[in-house]
Amino acid sequence: MVKTDIKIGGLNLKNPVLTASGTFGYGLEFADFVNLEKLGGFIVKGTTLNPREGNPYPRSAETPMGMLNAVGLQNKGVDYFAENIYPKLKDLDTNVIVNVSGACIEDYVACAEKVNALEKIPAIELNISCPNVKQGGMAFGVQPKSAAEVVAAVRKAYDKTLIVKLSPNVTDITEIARAVEDAGADSVSLINTLLGMAIDSEKRRPILSTITGGMSGPAVKPIALRMVWQVAKAVKIPVIGIGGITNGRDAVEFLLAGASAVEIGTANFMNPAVTGEIVDYIEDYLVRHNMSSIDELIGGLQI
Amino acid sequence: MKKFLVDLKIKEVEKLNDTCVLLTMTDEKPLPECRPGQFAELRVDETPSVMLRRPISVHSYDAEKNEIGFLIQVVGDGTRWLGMLQKGDTVNVLLPLGNGFTIPEDSNARLLLIGGGVGCAPLYGLAQELKRLGRNFAILIGARSAKDLYRCNEYSALGRVEYTTEDGSCGEKGYVTNHSIMSEKFDYIYTCGPKPMMMAVAKYAKEHGIGCEVSLENKMACGLGACLCCVEDTTTGNRCVCTDGPVFSIEELKW
Ligand SMILES: Cc1cc2nc3c(=O)[nH]c(=O)nc-3n(C[C@H](O)[C@H](O)[C@H](O)COP(=O)(O)OP(=O)(O)OC[C@H]3O[C@@H](n4cnc5c(N)ncnc54)[C@H](O)[C@@H]3O)c2cc1C
Ligand SMILES: Cc1cc2nc3c(=O)[nH]c(=O)nc-3n(C[C@H](O)[C@H](O)[C@H](O)COP(=O)(O)O)c2cc1C
Ligand code: FES
């Protein structure tokens, strides 16, 4: 038996495979294709203090080996989540993590406090990197000072594991990572989507209603991998790798680059069973490479 | 309804015209049950420009023969690959997705199915079901020209079919909403096709106080209600076309 379990702050994952917020709904949408309890955990849709309708349609555009989205954090708010979704998830034998977003520090804090009260939610992922909302979102995540401020405020109100999700739309992501580490984050996850754009040349119009949107999918993987490698060297807290992971081999690459866990996003749209397959691949990889524990793989890149 | 991810085998390929093919697929195991108006997401392989699955309506479903039919119009790289599939090939398919059409309880209700272009695709399965149930229905098909029509004999075998073409090369000349059948009395309308056509039909139905269901084709990513990319702005806010639709009653839409 190989050991695939890993600790992130106070969070115990049975394996390093998580799902990325906004791509896996509330998990239940995928229950016909993956045994949710087989996953290390899943991160539910971006949740805000108050309900949000999101941006107008069209909200997505396919690009070569990638896509742009401008969903804009459509969700029914944290109270709705607590009353209607949480009861369906709380007895699952896996980690259900809530992705928390806000337009101002007070909203982040109030939302985190409400999630703190949900006993079976062991962690939050603080989204300071959403490129699809006008105020807040990414604005917090692109400056070390504002990033640290929001993390410090939430840290005071939230006593379980605090993961902070970083934006790649910055000059130096390690600077932001260190700032949120100092402000009390237990872990950083990266990357959120890259700001991009798509145009319909025949209509001479932007494809997205918001003109620009967040890019994800296999095309962003090399950028994500590079950033994970840089951040893993720059901070002491565990790093969660996200961006373009489509199969087990991609996941292993992120672990080698220094990620302690990975999140699978857009690949769920290509193959809704992919997360379970990645769990199997990693186990098989450890056996093939005579490793007894996942710890031997993490940061195991040989240079 | 439980959803399945299956590799289906192509049993038959029928080229209908320059741009449309009918793929009949089967599986060794019994196919999941599919209702008229539901759809599937087909994986496109060997095409670097296509990452996401392509949503395609269930055109026909036959539990006895264990067959499912998809009618595909080639408009871009994904449908081009699907259109080149050969007998014996396999396709990875996610199904059944979406809600499907509803059939009024009143068995005397007079039903009208209005399709435009490739939009007719899901109406064929609906007509099959209505015939099986012995319902009273007629089909009105609109197209640009006679050469854009397909499967006319198959539709005729199901019941009364009327045509309109923009150039008058088949049936009455003009748009579906101008066809003489519209002066007859119907209790319920189903429509699927280009958005301007569906909007014209919806307007007609509203003006005449007739119930009407439309099948939308918003761009999708997951097809499972998870990504919220496919939303339609409805009277109760943004709703997912992939799970709350693709069929909506016009009462629910802001058209
Ligand atoms: C629920 C549903 C059911 C559908 N049923 C059928 C069907 O039975 N038969 C069929 O042939 N097609 C159907 N479609 C449309 C089909 O999914 C698209 O034509 C296909 O995804 C285009 O892929 P592509 O790679 O060939 O073209 P792309 O390169 O993606 O696009 C080519 C052109 O088609 C347009 N286009 C792409 N997707 C759509 C869409 N969803 N709606 C309108 N325009 C679009 C693009 O804007 C572009 O101009 C359905 C769509 C939905 C959402
Ligand atoms: C449709 C869609 C919705 C998303 N919604 C959120 C969100 O609500 N919160 C968040 O932190 N990230 C969100 N993301 C970003 C993903 O979680 C992930 O960081 C990004 O897609 C990169 O990973 P991938 O290439 O594996 O998809 C979303 C991505 C997509 C494609
Ligand atoms: S396509 Fe993802 S929610 Fe409808």
Short mmCIF file of N, CA and C in Angstrom, two decimals, chain A residues 22-25 29-30 32-33 45 53-67 69 71 74-75 207 216-218 266 268-273, chain B residues 1-5 41 43 47-54 92 94 97 217-222 224-233 236-240:
data_model
loop_
_atom_site.label_atom_id
_atom_site.label_comp_id
_atom_site.label_asym_id
_atom_site.label_seq_id
_atom_site.Cartn_x
_atom_site.Cartn_y
_atom_site.Cartn_z
N GLY A 22 -15.97 26.39 -9.20
CA GLY A 22 -16.67 26.89 -10.38
C GLY A 22 -16.72 25.90 -11.52
N THR A 23 -16.00 24.79 -11.37
CA THR A 23 -15.97 23.81 -12.46
C THR A 23 -16.59 22.48 -12.06
N PHE A 24 -16.98 22.38 -10.79
CA PHE A 24 -17.46 21.09 -10.28
C PHE A 24 -18.77 21.28 -9.53
N GLY A 25 -19.41 22.44 -9.75
CA GLY A 25 -20.68 22.74 -9.11
C GLY A 25 -20.58 22.53 -7.61
N GLU A 29 -23.35 17.22 -9.00
CA GLU A 29 -23.57 17.19 -10.45
C GLU A 29 -22.71 16.11 -11.11
N PHE A 30 -21.63 15.71 -10.41
CA PHE A 30 -20.69 14.75 -10.99
C PHE A 30 -20.79 13.37 -10.36
N ASP A 32 -22.67 10.91 -10.75
CA ASP A 32 -22.89 9.76 -11.64
C ASP A 32 -21.57 9.27 -12.27
N PHE A 33 -20.55 10.10 -12.20
CA PHE A 33 -19.30 9.77 -12.92
C PHE A 33 -18.10 9.53 -12.02
N LYS A 45 -18.53 25.92 -5.72
CA LYS A 45 -18.70 27.19 -6.43
C LYS A 45 -18.34 28.40 -5.59
N GLU A 53 -26.32 37.45 -9.45
CA GLU A 53 -26.84 36.93 -10.72
C GLU A 53 -25.73 36.66 -11.72
N GLY A 54 -24.54 37.19 -11.49
CA GLY A 54 -23.44 37.00 -12.43
C GLY A 54 -23.57 37.90 -13.64
N ASN A 55 -22.74 37.66 -14.63
CA ASN A 55 -22.72 38.49 -15.84
C ASN A 55 -23.73 37.99 -16.86
N PRO A 56 -24.12 38.87 -17.81
CA PRO A 56 -25.05 38.42 -18.86
C PRO A 56 -24.41 37.36 -19.77
N TYR A 57 -25.25 36.55 -20.42
CA TYR A 57 -24.82 35.62 -21.45
C TYR A 57 -24.42 36.44 -22.67
N PRO A 58 -23.47 36.06 -23.51
CA PRO A 58 -22.59 34.90 -23.42
C PRO A 58 -21.45 35.06 -22.41
N ARG A 59 -21.23 33.97 -21.70
CA ARG A 59 -20.25 33.95 -20.62
C ARG A 59 -19.09 33.02 -20.90
N SER A 60 -19.05 32.42 -22.07
CA SER A 60 -17.94 31.52 -22.32
C SER A 60 -17.55 31.56 -23.79
N ALA A 61 -16.31 31.25 -24.05
CA ALA A 61 -15.81 31.18 -25.43
C ALA A 61 -14.72 30.13 -25.44
N GLU A 62 -14.81 29.23 -26.41
CA GLU A 62 -13.76 28.23 -26.51
C GLU A 62 -12.59 28.83 -27.27
N THR A 63 -11.38 28.50 -26.85
CA THR A 63 -10.17 28.96 -27.53
C THR A 63 -9.32 27.70 -27.75
N PRO A 64 -8.29 27.76 -28.59
CA PRO A 64 -7.53 26.53 -28.81
C PRO A 64 -7.04 25.93 -27.49
N MET A 65 -7.48 24.72 -27.19
CA MET A 65 -7.14 24.00 -25.97
C MET A 65 -7.35 24.81 -24.69
N GLY A 66 -8.39 25.61 -24.73
CA GLY A 66 -8.70 26.37 -23.54
C GLY A 66 -10.06 27.00 -23.68
N MET A 67 -10.43 27.79 -22.69
CA MET A 67 -11.69 28.52 -22.78
C MET A 67 -11.60 29.78 -21.94
N ASN A 69 -14.03 32.28 -19.54
CA ASN A 69 -15.34 32.38 -18.91
C ASN A 69 -15.48 33.72 -18.24
N VAL A 71 -18.37 34.09 -15.93
CA VAL A 71 -19.58 33.76 -15.18
C VAL A 71 -19.89 34.85 -14.16
N GLN A 74 -21.87 33.93 -10.21
CA GLN A 74 -23.30 33.69 -9.97
C GLN A 74 -23.44 32.66 -8.85
N ASN A 75 -24.15 33.03 -7.80
CA ASN A 75 -24.43 32.07 -6.72
C ASN A 75 -25.55 32.63 -5.86
N ILE A 207 -16.77 38.22 -28.10
CA ILE A 207 -17.65 37.07 -27.90
C ILE A 207 -18.29 37.11 -26.51
N SER A 216 -8.74 29.44 -18.99
CA SER A 216 -8.38 28.21 -18.28
C SER A 216 -8.21 27.09 -19.29
N GLY A 217 -7.87 25.91 -18.80
CA GLY A 217 -7.75 24.75 -19.68
C GLY A 217 -6.30 24.42 -20.01
N PRO A 218 -6.10 23.33 -20.77
CA PRO A 218 -4.74 22.83 -21.04
C PRO A 218 -3.77 23.91 -21.52
N THR A 266 -11.22 22.86 -15.63
CA THR A 266 -11.82 22.73 -16.96
C THR A 266 -11.86 21.28 -17.47
N ASN A 268 -12.84 18.75 -16.11
CA ASN A 268 -14.12 18.11 -15.76
C ASN A 268 -15.16 18.27 -16.87
N PHE A 269 -15.01 19.31 -17.68
CA PHE A 269 -15.98 19.53 -18.78
C PHE A 269 -15.66 18.59 -19.95
N MET A 270 -14.39 18.26 -20.08
CA MET A 270 -13.97 17.38 -21.18
C MET A 270 -14.30 15.93 -20.84
N ASN A 271 -14.04 15.58 -19.60
CA ASN A 271 -14.28 14.21 -19.14
C ASN A 271 -14.77 14.26 -17.70
N PRO A 272 -16.06 14.14 -17.47
CA PRO A 272 -16.58 14.29 -16.11
C PRO A 272 -16.09 13.22 -15.13
N ALA A 273 -15.43 12.18 -15.65
CA ALA A 273 -14.92 11.13 -14.76
C ALA A 273 -13.44 11.32 -14.47
N MET B 1 -32.60 12.13 -13.26
CA MET B 1 -32.29 11.04 -14.19
C MET B 1 -30.80 10.75 -14.18
N LYS B 2 -30.45 9.49 -14.04
CA LYS B 2 -29.03 9.16 -14.03
C LYS B 2 -28.42 9.44 -15.40
N LYS B 3 -27.20 9.98 -15.36
CA LYS B 3 -26.49 10.29 -16.61
C LYS B 3 -25.37 9.28 -16.83
N PHE B 4 -25.06 9.06 -18.08
CA PHE B 4 -24.06 8.05 -18.41
C PHE B 4 -22.98 8.61 -19.33
N LEU B 5 -21.80 8.04 -19.20
CA LEU B 5 -20.69 8.36 -20.09
C LEU B 5 -20.36 7.06 -20.81
N GLU B 41 -23.86 15.13 -25.02
CA GLU B 41 -22.63 15.86 -25.32
C GLU B 41 -21.65 14.88 -25.91
N ARG B 43 -18.05 13.81 -27.50
CA ARG B 43 -16.64 14.20 -27.45
C ARG B 43 -16.07 14.19 -28.87
N THR B 47 -8.97 16.68 -32.93
CA THR B 47 -9.21 18.02 -33.45
C THR B 47 -8.67 19.04 -32.45
N PRO B 48 -7.45 19.54 -32.67
CA PRO B 48 -6.81 20.40 -31.67
C PRO B 48 -7.62 21.65 -31.33
N SER B 49 -8.41 22.15 -32.27
CA SER B 49 -9.15 23.38 -31.98
C SER B 49 -10.41 23.11 -31.15
N VAL B 50 -10.72 21.85 -30.91
CA VAL B 50 -11.94 21.54 -30.16
C VAL B 50 -11.60 20.86 -28.84
N MET B 51 -11.87 21.55 -27.74
CA MET B 51 -11.61 20.99 -26.43
C MET B 51 -12.90 20.50 -25.77
N LEU B 52 -13.95 21.29 -25.93
CA LEU B 52 -15.19 20.99 -25.23
C LEU B 52 -16.04 20.02 -26.04
N ARG B 53 -16.90 19.30 -25.32
CA ARG B 53 -17.85 18.41 -25.99
C ARG B 53 -18.85 19.24 -26.78
N ARG B 54 -19.51 18.62 -27.75
CA ARG B 54 -20.50 19.33 -28.55
C ARG B 54 -21.91 18.84 -28.20
N ASN B 92 -17.43 8.94 -27.82
CA ASN B 92 -17.70 9.02 -26.39
C ASN B 92 -18.84 10.02 -26.17
N LEU B 94 -21.97 11.64 -23.59
CA LEU B 94 -22.51 11.90 -22.26
C LEU B 94 -24.01 12.12 -22.43
N LEU B 97 -29.07 14.28 -21.27
CA LEU B 97 -28.95 15.57 -20.60
C LEU B 97 -30.20 16.41 -20.85
N GLU B 217 -30.47 26.74 -27.66
CA GLU B 217 -29.15 26.19 -28.00
C GLU B 217 -28.02 27.07 -27.47
N ASN B 218 -28.11 27.50 -26.22
CA ASN B 218 -27.04 28.34 -25.67
C ASN B 218 -25.72 27.57 -25.63
N LYS B 219 -24.64 28.34 -25.74
CA LYS B 219 -23.30 27.73 -25.69
C LYS B 219 -23.06 27.05 -24.35
N MET B 220 -22.52 25.88 -24.40
CA MET B 220 -22.32 25.11 -23.18
C MET B 220 -20.87 24.73 -22.96
N ALA B 221 -20.56 24.42 -21.70
CA ALA B 221 -19.24 23.84 -21.43
C ALA B 221 -19.43 22.47 -20.78
N CYS B 222 -20.03 22.43 -19.57
CA CYS B 222 -20.10 21.14 -18.87
C CYS B 222 -21.31 20.30 -19.26
N LEU B 224 -23.78 19.87 -17.43
CA LEU B 224 -24.25 19.20 -16.20
C LEU B 224 -24.78 20.16 -15.15
N GLY B 225 -24.86 21.45 -15.47
CA GLY B 225 -25.34 22.42 -14.49
C GLY B 225 -24.27 22.86 -13.51
N ALA B 226 -23.01 22.65 -13.85
CA ALA B 226 -21.94 22.96 -12.91
C ALA B 226 -21.22 24.27 -13.21
N CYS B 227 -21.09 24.64 -14.49
CA CYS B 227 -20.22 25.78 -14.82
C CYS B 227 -20.97 27.10 -14.94
N LEU B 228 -22.27 27.04 -15.14
CA LEU B 228 -23.12 28.23 -15.29
C LEU B 228 -22.77 29.09 -16.51
N CYS B 229 -22.22 28.47 -17.53
CA CYS B 229 -21.89 29.20 -18.76
C CYS B 229 -23.11 29.37 -19.66
N CYS B 230 -24.06 28.44 -19.58
CA CYS B 230 -25.11 28.33 -20.61
C CYS B 230 -26.39 29.08 -20.24
N VAL B 231 -26.33 29.99 -19.26
CA VAL B 231 -27.56 30.54 -18.70
C VAL B 231 -28.41 31.35 -19.68
N GLU B 232 -29.71 31.27 -19.46
CA GLU B 232 -30.68 32.11 -20.16
C GLU B 232 -31.32 33.00 -19.10
N ASP B 233 -31.51 34.26 -19.47
CA ASP B 233 -32.13 35.23 -18.56
C ASP B 233 -33.64 34.98 -18.57
N THR B 236 -37.40 34.10 -13.82
CA THR B 236 -36.96 33.85 -12.45
C THR B 236 -35.44 33.93 -12.34
N GLY B 237 -34.82 34.76 -13.19
CA GLY B 237 -33.37 34.94 -13.13
C GLY B 237 -32.64 34.02 -14.08
N ASN B 238 -31.31 34.01 -13.96
CA ASN B 238 -30.49 33.18 -14.85
C ASN B 238 -30.71 31.70 -14.55
N ARG B 239 -31.03 30.94 -15.59
CA ARG B 239 -31.18 29.49 -15.40
C ARG B 239 -30.36 28.75 -16.45
N CYS B 240 -29.91 27.56 -16.06
CA CYS B 240 -29.04 26.77 -16.94
C CYS B 240 -29.86 26.11 -18.03
#
